[in-house]
Coordinates of C-alpha atoms in Angstrom, one line a residue:
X8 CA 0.0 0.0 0.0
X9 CA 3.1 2.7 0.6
X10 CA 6.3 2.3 0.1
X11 CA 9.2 4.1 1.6
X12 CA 12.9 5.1 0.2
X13 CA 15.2 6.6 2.3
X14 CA 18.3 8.2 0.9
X15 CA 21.1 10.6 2.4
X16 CA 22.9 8.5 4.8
X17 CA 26.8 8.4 5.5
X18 CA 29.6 9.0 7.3
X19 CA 30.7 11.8 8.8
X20 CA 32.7 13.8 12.0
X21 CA 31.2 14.8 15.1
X22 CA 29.7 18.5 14.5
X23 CA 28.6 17.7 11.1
X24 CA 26.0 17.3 9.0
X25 CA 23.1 15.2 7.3
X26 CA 20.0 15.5 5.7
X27 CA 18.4 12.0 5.3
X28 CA 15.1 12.2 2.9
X29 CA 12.6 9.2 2.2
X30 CA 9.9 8.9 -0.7
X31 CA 6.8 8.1 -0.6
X32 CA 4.6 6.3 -3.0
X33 CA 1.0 3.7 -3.4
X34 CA -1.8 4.9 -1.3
X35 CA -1.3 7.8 1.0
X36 CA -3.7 9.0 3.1
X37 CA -4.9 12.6 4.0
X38 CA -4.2 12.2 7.3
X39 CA -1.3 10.5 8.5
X40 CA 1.9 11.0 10.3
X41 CA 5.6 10.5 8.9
X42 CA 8.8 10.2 10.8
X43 CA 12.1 9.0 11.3
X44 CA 13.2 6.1 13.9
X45 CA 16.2 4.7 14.7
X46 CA 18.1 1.9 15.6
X47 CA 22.2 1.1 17.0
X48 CA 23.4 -2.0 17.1
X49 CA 22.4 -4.3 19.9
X50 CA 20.2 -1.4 21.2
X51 CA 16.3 -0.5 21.1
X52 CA 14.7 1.5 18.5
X53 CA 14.1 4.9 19.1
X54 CA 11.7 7.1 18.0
X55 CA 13.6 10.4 16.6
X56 CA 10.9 12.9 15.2
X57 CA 7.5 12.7 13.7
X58 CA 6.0 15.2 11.7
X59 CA 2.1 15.0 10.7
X60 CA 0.1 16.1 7.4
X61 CA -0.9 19.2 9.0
X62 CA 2.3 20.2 9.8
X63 CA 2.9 19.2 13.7
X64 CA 6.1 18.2 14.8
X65 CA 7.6 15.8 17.6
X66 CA 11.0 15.3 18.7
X67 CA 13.0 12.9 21.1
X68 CA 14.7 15.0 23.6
X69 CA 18.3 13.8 22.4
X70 CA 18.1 15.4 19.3
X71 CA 15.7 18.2 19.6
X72 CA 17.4 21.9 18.8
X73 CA 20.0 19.8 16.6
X74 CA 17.4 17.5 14.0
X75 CA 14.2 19.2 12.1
X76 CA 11.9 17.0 10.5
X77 CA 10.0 18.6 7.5
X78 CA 7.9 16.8 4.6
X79 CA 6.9 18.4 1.0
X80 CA 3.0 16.7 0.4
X81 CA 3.0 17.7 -3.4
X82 CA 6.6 15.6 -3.9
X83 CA 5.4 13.1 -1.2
X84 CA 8.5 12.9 0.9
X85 CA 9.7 13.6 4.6
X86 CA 13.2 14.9 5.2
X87 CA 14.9 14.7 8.1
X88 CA 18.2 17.7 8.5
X89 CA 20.6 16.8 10.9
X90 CA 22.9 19.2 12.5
X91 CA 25.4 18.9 15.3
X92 CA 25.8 15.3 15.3
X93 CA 27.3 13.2 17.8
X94 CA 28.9 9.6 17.9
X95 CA 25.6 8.3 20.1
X96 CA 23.5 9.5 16.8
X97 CA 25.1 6.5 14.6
X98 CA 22.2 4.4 13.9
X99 CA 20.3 2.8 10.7
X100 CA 17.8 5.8 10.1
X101 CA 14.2 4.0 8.9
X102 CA 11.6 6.3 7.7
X103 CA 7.7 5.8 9.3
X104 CA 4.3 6.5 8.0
X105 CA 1.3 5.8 10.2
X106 CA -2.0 6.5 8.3
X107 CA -5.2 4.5 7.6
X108 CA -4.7 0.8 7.0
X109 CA -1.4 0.7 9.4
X110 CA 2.3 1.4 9.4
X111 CA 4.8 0.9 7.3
X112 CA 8.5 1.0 7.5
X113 CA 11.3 2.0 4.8
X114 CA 14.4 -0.4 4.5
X115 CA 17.0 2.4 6.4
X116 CA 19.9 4.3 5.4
X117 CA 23.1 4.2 7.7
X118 CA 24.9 7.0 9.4
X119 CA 28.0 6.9 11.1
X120 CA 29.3 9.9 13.0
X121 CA 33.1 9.6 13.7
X122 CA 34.3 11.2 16.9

């Protein structure tokens, strides 16, 4: 029903910065809510920011002031800038969408930030 493509991952120092973005296609409804989750190895996944059709945005506290989440509806994709970055944000980067009919997951995109 959608599918998700994340692109923009790498590596890069401590201080830098990213700006991950995942497409969207299939069936996409009005209302929904994108966002980006994350995950380290051996460790939990972690919500990072989620950003709704109307606009609202949500942030995890470790990353809020340094990450902004933003999505384009006419192109159909989410974007996720990432400034700032530290070693702890290396993770696999999956884009969300949560809408009518469920929740679906894109296949991630790496980043590694080298102290």
């Amino acid at each position: 029903q959608v599918q998700l493509v994340e692109s923009g991952g790498g590596l890069v120092q401590a201080g830098g910065s990213l700006r991950l973005s995942c497409a969207a296609s299939g069936r996409i409804s009005s209302i929904n809510t994108m966002g980006w989750n994350r995950q380290a190895p051996g460790k939990q996944r972690e919500l990072v920011a989620t950003i709704s059709s109307g606009g609202s945005t949500n942030y995890a506290d470790s990353v809020k002031g340094r990450f902004t989440i933003s999505r384009d509806n006419a192109k159909n994709m989410v974007y996720l800038q990432m400034n700032s970055l530290k070693p702890e944000d290396t993770a696999v980067y999956y884009c969300r969408y949560t809408g009518r009919g469920g929740t679906y997951w894109g296949q991630g995109t790496q980043v590694t930030v080298s102290s």
